[in-house]
Coordinates of C-alpha atoms in Angstrom, one line a residue:
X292 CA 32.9 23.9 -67.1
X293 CA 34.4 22.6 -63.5
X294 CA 36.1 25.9 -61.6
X295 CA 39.0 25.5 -60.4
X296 CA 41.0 28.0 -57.8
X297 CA 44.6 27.8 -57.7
X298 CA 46.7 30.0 -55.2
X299 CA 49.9 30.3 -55.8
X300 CA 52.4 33.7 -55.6
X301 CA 54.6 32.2 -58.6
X302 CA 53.0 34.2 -61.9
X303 CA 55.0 31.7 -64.1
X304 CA 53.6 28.6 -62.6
X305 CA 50.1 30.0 -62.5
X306 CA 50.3 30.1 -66.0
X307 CA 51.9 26.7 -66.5
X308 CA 49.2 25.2 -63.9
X309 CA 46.2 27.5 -65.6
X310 CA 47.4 26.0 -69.0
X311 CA 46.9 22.8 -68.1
X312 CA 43.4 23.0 -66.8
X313 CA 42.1 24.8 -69.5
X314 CA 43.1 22.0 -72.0
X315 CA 41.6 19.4 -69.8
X316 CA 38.6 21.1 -70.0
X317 CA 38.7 23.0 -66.8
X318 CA 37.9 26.5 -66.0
X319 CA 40.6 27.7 -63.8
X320 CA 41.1 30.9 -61.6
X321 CA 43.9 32.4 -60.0
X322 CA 44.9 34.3 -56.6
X323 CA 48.2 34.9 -55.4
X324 CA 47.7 36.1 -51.5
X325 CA 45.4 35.1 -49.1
X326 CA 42.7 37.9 -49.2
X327 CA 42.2 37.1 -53.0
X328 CA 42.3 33.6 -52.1
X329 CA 39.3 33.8 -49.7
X330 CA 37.5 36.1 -52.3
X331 CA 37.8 33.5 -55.0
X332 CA 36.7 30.5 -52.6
X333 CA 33.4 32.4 -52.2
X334 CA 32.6 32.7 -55.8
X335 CA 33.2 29.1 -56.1
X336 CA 30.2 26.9 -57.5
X337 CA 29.5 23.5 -55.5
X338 CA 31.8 20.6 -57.3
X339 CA 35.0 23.1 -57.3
X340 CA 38.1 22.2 -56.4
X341 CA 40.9 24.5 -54.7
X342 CA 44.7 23.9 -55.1
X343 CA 47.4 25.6 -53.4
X344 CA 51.2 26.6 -53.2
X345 CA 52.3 25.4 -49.3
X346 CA 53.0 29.2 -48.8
X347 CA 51.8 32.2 -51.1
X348 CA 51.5 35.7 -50.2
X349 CA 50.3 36.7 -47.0
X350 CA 48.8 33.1 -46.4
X351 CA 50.0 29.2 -46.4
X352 CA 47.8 26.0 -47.1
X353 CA 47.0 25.5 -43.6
X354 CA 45.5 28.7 -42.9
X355 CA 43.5 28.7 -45.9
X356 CA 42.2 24.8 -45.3
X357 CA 41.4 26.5 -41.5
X358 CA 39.8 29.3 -42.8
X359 CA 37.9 27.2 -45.1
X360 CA 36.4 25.4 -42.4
X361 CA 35.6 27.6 -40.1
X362 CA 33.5 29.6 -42.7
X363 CA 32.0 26.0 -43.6
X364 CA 33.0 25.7 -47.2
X365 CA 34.0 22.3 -47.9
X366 CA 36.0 22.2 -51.4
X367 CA 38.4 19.5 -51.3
X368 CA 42.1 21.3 -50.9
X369 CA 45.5 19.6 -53.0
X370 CA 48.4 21.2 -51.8
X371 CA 51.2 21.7 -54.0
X372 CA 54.4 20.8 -52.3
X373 CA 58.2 21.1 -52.7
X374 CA 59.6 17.8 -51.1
X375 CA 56.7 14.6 -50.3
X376 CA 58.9 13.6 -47.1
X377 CA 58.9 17.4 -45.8
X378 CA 57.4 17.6 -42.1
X379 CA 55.1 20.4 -43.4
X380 CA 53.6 18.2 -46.1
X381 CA 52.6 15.7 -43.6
X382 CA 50.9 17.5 -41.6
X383 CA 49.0 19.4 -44.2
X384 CA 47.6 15.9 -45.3
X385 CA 47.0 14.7 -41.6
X386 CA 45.9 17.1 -39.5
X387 CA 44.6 20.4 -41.8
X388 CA 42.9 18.4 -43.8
X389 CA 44.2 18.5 -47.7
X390 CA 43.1 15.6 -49.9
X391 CA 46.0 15.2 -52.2
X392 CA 49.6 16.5 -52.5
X393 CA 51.5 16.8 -56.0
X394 CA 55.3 17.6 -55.9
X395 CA 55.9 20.9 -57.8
X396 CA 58.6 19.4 -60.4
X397 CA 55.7 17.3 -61.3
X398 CA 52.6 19.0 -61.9
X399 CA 52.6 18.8 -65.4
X400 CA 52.2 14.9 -64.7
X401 CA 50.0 14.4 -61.9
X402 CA 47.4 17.9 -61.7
X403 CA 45.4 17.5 -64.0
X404 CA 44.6 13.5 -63.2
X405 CA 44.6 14.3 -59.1
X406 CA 42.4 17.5 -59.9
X407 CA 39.7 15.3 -61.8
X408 CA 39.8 12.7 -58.8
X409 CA 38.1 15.5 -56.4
X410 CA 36.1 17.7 -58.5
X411 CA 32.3 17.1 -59.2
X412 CA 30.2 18.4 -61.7
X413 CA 28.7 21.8 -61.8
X414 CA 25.4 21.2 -62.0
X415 CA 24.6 24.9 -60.5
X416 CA 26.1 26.1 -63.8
X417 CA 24.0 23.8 -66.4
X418 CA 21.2 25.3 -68.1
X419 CA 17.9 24.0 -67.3
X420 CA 17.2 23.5 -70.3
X421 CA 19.7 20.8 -70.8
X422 CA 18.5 17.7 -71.7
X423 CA 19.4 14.3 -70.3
X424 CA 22.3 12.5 -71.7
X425 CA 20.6 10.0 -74.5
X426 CA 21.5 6.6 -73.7
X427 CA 19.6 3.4 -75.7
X428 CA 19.0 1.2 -72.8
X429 CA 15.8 0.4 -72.0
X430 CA 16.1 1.0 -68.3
X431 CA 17.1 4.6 -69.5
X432 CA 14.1 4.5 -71.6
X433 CA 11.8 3.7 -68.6
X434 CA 13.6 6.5 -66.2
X435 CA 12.7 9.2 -68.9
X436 CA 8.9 7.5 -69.4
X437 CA 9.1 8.2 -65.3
X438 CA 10.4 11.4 -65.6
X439 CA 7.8 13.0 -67.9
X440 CA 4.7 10.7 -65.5
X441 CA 6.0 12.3 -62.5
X442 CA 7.1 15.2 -63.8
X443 CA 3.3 16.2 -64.5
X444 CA 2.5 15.4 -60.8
X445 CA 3.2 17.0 -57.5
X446 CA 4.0 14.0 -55.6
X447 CA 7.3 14.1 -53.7
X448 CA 9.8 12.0 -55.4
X449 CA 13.3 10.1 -53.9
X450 CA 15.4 9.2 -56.6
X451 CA 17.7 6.5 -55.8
X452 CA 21.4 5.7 -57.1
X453 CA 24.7 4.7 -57.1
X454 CA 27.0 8.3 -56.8
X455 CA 28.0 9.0 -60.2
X456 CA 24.8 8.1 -61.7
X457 CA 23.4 12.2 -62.2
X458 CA 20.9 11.5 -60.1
X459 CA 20.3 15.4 -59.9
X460 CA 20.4 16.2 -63.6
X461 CA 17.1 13.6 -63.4
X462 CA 15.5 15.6 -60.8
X463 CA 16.5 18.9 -62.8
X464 CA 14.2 16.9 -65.8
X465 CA 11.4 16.3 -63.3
X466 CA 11.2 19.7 -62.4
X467 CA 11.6 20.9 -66.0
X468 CA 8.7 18.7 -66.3
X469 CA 6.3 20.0 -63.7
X470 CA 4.2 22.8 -63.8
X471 CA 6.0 24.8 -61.4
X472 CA 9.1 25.8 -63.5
X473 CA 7.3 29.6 -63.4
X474 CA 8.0 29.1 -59.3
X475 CA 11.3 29.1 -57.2
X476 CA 14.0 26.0 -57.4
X477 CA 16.1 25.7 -54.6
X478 CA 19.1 23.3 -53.9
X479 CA 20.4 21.7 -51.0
X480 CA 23.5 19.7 -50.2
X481 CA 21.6 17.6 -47.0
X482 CA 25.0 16.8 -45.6
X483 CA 26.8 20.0 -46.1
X484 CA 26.8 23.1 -44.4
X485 CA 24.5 24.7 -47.3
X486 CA 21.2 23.3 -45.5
X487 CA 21.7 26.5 -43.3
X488 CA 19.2 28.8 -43.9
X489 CA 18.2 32.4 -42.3
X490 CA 17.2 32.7 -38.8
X491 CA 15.0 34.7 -37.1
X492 CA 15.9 35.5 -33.3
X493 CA 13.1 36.7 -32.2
X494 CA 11.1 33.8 -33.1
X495 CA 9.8 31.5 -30.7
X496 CA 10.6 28.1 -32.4
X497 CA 14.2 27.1 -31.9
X498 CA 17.2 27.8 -34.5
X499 CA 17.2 24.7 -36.8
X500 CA 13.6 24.8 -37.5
X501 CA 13.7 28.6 -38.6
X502 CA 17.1 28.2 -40.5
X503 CA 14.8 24.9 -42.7
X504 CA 11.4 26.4 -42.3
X505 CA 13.1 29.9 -44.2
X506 CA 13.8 27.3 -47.3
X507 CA 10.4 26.4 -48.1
X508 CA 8.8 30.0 -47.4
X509 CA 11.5 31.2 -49.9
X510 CA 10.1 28.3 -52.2
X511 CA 6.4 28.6 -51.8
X512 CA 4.5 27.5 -55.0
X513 CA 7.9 25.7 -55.7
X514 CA 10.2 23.4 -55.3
X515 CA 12.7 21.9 -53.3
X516 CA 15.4 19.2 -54.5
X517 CA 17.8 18.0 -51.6
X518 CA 20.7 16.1 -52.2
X519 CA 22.0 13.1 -50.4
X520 CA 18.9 13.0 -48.2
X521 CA 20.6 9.6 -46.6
X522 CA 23.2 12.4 -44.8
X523 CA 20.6 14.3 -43.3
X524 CA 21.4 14.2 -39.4
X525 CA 18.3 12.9 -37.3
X526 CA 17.8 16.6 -35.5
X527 CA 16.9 17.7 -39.0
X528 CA 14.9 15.1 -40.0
X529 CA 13.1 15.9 -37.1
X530 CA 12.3 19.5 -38.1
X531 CA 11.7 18.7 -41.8
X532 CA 9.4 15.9 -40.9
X533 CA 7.1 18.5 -38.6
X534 CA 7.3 20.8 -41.2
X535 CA 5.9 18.5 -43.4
X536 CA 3.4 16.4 -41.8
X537 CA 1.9 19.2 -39.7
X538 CA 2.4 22.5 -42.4
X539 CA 1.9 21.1 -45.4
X540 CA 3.9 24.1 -47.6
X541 CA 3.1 24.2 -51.1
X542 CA 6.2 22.9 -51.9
X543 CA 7.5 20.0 -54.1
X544 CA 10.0 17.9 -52.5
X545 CA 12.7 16.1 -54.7
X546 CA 15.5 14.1 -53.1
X547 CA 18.3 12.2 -54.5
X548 CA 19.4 9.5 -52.3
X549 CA 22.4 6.6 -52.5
X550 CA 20.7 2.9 -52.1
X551 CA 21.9 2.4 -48.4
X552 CA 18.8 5.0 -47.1
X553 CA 16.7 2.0 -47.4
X554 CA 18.8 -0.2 -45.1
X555 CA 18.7 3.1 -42.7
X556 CA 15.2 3.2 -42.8
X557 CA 14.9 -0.5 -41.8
X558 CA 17.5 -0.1 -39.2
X559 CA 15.7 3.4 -38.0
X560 CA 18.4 5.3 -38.5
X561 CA 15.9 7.2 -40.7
X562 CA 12.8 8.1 -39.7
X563 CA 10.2 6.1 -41.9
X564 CA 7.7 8.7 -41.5
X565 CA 10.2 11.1 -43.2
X566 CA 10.8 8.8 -45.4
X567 CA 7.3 7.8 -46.6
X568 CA 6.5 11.7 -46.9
X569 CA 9.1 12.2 -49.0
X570 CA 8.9 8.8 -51.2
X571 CA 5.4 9.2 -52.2
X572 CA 6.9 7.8 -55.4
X573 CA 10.0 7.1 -56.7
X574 CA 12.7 6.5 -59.4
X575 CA 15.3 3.8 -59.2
X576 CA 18.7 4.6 -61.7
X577 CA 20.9 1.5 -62.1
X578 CA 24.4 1.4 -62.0
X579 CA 26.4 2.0 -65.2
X580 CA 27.7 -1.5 -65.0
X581 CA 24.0 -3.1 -65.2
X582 CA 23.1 -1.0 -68.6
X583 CA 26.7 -1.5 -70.8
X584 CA 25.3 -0.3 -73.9
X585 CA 25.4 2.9 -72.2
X586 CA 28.9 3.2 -71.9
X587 CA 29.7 4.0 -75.7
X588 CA 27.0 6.1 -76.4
X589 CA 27.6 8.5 -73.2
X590 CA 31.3 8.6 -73.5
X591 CA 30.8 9.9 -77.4
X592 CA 28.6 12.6 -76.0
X593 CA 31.4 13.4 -74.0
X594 CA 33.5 14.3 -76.7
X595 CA 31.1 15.7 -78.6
X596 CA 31.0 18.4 -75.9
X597 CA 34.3 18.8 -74.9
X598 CA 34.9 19.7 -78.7
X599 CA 32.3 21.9 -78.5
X600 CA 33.5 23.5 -75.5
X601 CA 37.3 23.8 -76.8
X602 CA 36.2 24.3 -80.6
X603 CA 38.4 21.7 -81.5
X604 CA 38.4 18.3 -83.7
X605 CA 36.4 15.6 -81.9
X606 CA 38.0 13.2 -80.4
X607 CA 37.3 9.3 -81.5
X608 CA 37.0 5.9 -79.6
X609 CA 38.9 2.8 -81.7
X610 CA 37.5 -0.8 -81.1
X611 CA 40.2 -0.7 -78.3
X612 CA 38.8 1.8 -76.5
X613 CA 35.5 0.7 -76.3
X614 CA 36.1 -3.1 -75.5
X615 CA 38.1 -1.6 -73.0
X616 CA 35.3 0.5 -71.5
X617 CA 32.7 -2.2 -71.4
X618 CA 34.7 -4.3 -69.6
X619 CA 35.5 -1.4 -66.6
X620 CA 33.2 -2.1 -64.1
X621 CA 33.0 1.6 -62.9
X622 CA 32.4 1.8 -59.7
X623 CA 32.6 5.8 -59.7
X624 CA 29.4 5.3 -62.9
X625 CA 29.3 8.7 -65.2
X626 CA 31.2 11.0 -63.2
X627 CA 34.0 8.1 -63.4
X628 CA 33.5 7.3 -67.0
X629 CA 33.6 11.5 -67.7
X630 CA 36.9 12.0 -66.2
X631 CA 38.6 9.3 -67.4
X632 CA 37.2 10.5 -71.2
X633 CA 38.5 14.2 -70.3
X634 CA 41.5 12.9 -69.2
X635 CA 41.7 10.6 -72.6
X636 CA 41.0 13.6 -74.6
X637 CA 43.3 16.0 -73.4
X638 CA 46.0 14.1 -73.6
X639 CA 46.3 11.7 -76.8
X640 CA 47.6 12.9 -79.4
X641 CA 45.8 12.9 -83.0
X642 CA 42.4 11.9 -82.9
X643 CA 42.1 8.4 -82.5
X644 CA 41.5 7.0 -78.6
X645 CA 43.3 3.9 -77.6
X646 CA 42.9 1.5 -75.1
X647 CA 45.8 2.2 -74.0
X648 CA 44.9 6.2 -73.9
X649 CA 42.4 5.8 -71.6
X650 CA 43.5 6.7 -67.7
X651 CA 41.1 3.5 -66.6
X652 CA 42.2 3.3 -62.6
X653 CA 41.9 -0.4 -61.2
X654 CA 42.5 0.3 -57.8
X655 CA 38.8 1.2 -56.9
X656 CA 36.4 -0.6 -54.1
X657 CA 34.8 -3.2 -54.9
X658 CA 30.9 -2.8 -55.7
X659 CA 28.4 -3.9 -53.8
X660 CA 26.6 -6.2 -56.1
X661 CA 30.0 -7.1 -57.8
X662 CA 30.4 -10.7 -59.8
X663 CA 32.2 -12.5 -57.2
X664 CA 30.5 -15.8 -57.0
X665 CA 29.2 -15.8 -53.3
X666 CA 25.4 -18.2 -54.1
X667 CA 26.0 -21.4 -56.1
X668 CA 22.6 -21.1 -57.3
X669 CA 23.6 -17.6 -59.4
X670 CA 26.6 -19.0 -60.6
X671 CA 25.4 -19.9 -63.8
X672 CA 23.5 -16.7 -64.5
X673 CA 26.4 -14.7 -63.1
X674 CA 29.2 -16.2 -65.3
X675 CA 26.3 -15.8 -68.3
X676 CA 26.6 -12.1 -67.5
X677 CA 30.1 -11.8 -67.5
X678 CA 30.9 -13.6 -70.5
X679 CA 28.4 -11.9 -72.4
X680 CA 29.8 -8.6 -70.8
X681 CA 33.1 -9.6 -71.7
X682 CA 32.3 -10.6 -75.3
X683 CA 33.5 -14.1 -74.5
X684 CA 36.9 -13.7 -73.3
X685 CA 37.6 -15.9 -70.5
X686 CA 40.2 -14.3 -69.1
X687 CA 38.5 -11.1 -68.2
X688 CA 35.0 -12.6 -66.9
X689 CA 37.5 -14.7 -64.4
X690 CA 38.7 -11.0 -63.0
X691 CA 35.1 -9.7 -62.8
X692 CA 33.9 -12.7 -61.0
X693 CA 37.1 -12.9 -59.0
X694 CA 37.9 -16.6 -59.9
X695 CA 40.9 -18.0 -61.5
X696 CA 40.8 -18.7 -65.3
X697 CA 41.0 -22.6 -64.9
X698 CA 37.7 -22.0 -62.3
X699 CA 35.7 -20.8 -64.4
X700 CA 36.7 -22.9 -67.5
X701 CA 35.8 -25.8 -65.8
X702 CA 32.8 -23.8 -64.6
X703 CA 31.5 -23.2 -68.2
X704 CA 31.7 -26.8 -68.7
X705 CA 30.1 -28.2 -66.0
X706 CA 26.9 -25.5 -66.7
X707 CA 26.8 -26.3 -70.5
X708 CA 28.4 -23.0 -71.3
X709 CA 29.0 -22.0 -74.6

């Protein structure tokens, strides 16, 4: 389960806040002064989330968001606060750094939905055993074909996709899949302080390369899966490139990447050597909007295992609920689609799900590739899609393709629409 850290020096609301995590599915932990605090944020797996009282013992939120930073952890900090309009508050947000605020008097209310707005899945905690999350589309059905092809190779694989889309859990199944599970796995975070290895000052090449080069001696005969390679700053691309064009390690290379690292690589903001070394093949996972017969079957395995997890009743989706899911776009994919389930689940009473349970937020950006009708020679495939994604109501395909009702009434018309 997603850790949580909360610092606080009030016992009772530790145990009000704690309470609340724990039946949304969270794992929380407590300090009350700021030596336990920075213990605690230590221990913390990647994904966690830290929340804090404005002042506890020994400590307040800004020294602990400083201290945070300079020891380069980078957990995403929501302060709990007494008064929104407080001078203290607002600087906690603006210039130290917090992510969130929630008023004290309404915790009960807001925590649990800001906390599951910030924190990431766990993935250092999953077995490695776990299997992929069945889905019945057939571009799932090709990505596992993929994974157990590649798998069985040693080719260097970039697997591309939307965030959200458990891009790492697939390069956990390729390396499941590989004969070199008997060998090290490392993870990296490319664009966090993590991809800071050990250094050796008495060696003659400079800092970063030892720091990297350390990685892949650690790893020898295994592998290497780096996230977010698209963050990776060009010095260490540099280093990572001559380490492996000119060293060759024996060391698979798996790297999860968001779409735009091919527009980088064009623009060579990436180097394209690095690239090709690294994509000697790769996978490509759409977006959870392009494969909607996904959406049921994942969210049920949701609450499958939350009930697992809590030994409790399983939770059910009415025909509400899942009209209601197919027709989200969601831009945030799984990760999106698995908070707003947890969220569902904790909180409904009984065990039916409603649309109107479900915490579906329609204030998120716009998606690249989003319906809007921008080429008049995809209109007619485009509103096709949207009708057939909104099971024919008109209404909702005019807000996915961002047209007015009469628009695209008259559009289904004139393209011999049914």
């Amino acid at each position: 389960m997603n850790k949580v850290l909360i610092v606080d020096a009030s016992s009772s609301d530790l145990r009000i806040m704690t309470g609340l995590l724990t039946k949304a599915g969270y794992d929380p932990v407590t300090a009350e002064d700021f030596d336990a605090a920075k213990e605690e944020v230590a221990k913390l797996p990647p994904g966690a989330v830290v929340i804090t009282a404005m002042k506890f013992t020994r400590g307040t939120a800004q020294e602990l968001i400083n201290w945070q930073k300079r020891e380069g952890y980078k957990f995403p900090v929501i302060a709990i606060v007494e008064n929104l309009n407080d001078l203290d508050t607002i600087e906690v947000l603006q210039d130290h750094g917090a992510v969130a605020v929630v008023q004290r008097r309404a915790v009960d209310k807001q925590l649990v939905e800001t906390v599951a707005k910030y924190i990431q899945d766990d993935d250092s905690t999953q077995s490695q055993d776990k299997p992929l999350i069945p889905r019945p589309s057939k571009e799932f059905r090709e990505i596992e074909r993929e994974v157990n092809m590649i798998g069985a190779s040693n080719a260097n694989v970039i697997i591309f996709g939307e965030s959200g889309m458990g891009k790492e859990h697939i390069a956990r199944a390729i390396y499941r899949h590989s004969g070199r599970t008997d060998k090290p796995l490392t993870m990296l975070e490319a664009g966090g302080a993590a991809l800071v290895g050990r250094h050796n000052p008495t060696s003659e090449q400079g800092e970063m390369y030892n720091r990297i080069h350390g990685y892949f001696q650690d790893a020898a005969g295994g592998t290497i899966i780096i996230k977010n390679i698209h963050l990776l700053n060009f010095d260490k691309q540099s280093v990572l490139l001559h380490i492996l064009s000119t060293e060759h390690p024996d060391v698979r290379v798996i790297c999860t990447a968001e779409p735009e690292l091919l527009e980088m690589v064009s623009e060579k903001t990436f180097r394209p050597t690095l690239f090709f070394n690294l994509r000697e093949v790769d996978i490509t996972v759409p977006p959870l909007r392009k494969s909607v017969e996904d959406i049921q079957p994942i969210a049920e395995y949701f609450l499958k295992e939350m009930a697992s997890q809590q030994d409790d009743a399983e939770k059910r989706l009415d025909a509400s609920a899942v009209k209601a899911l197919r027709n989200h776009l969601w831009p945030g994919n799984i990760r999106e689609l698995k908070n707003v389930i947890r969220l569902a689940a904790a909180n409904v009473e009984g065990t039916l799900i409603t649309a109107s349970d479900l915490p579906i937020s329609h204030s998120s950006p716009e998606t690249k590739d989003s319906l809007k009708l921008r080429n008049p020679k995809m209109e007619r495939q485009m509103i096709a899609d949207a009708m057939a994604q909104t099971e024919g109501n008109i209404t909702q395909a005019a807000r996915l393709l961002g047209i007015g009702r009469t628009t695209l009434t008259y559009k289904i018309k004139q393209y011999g629409l049914k």
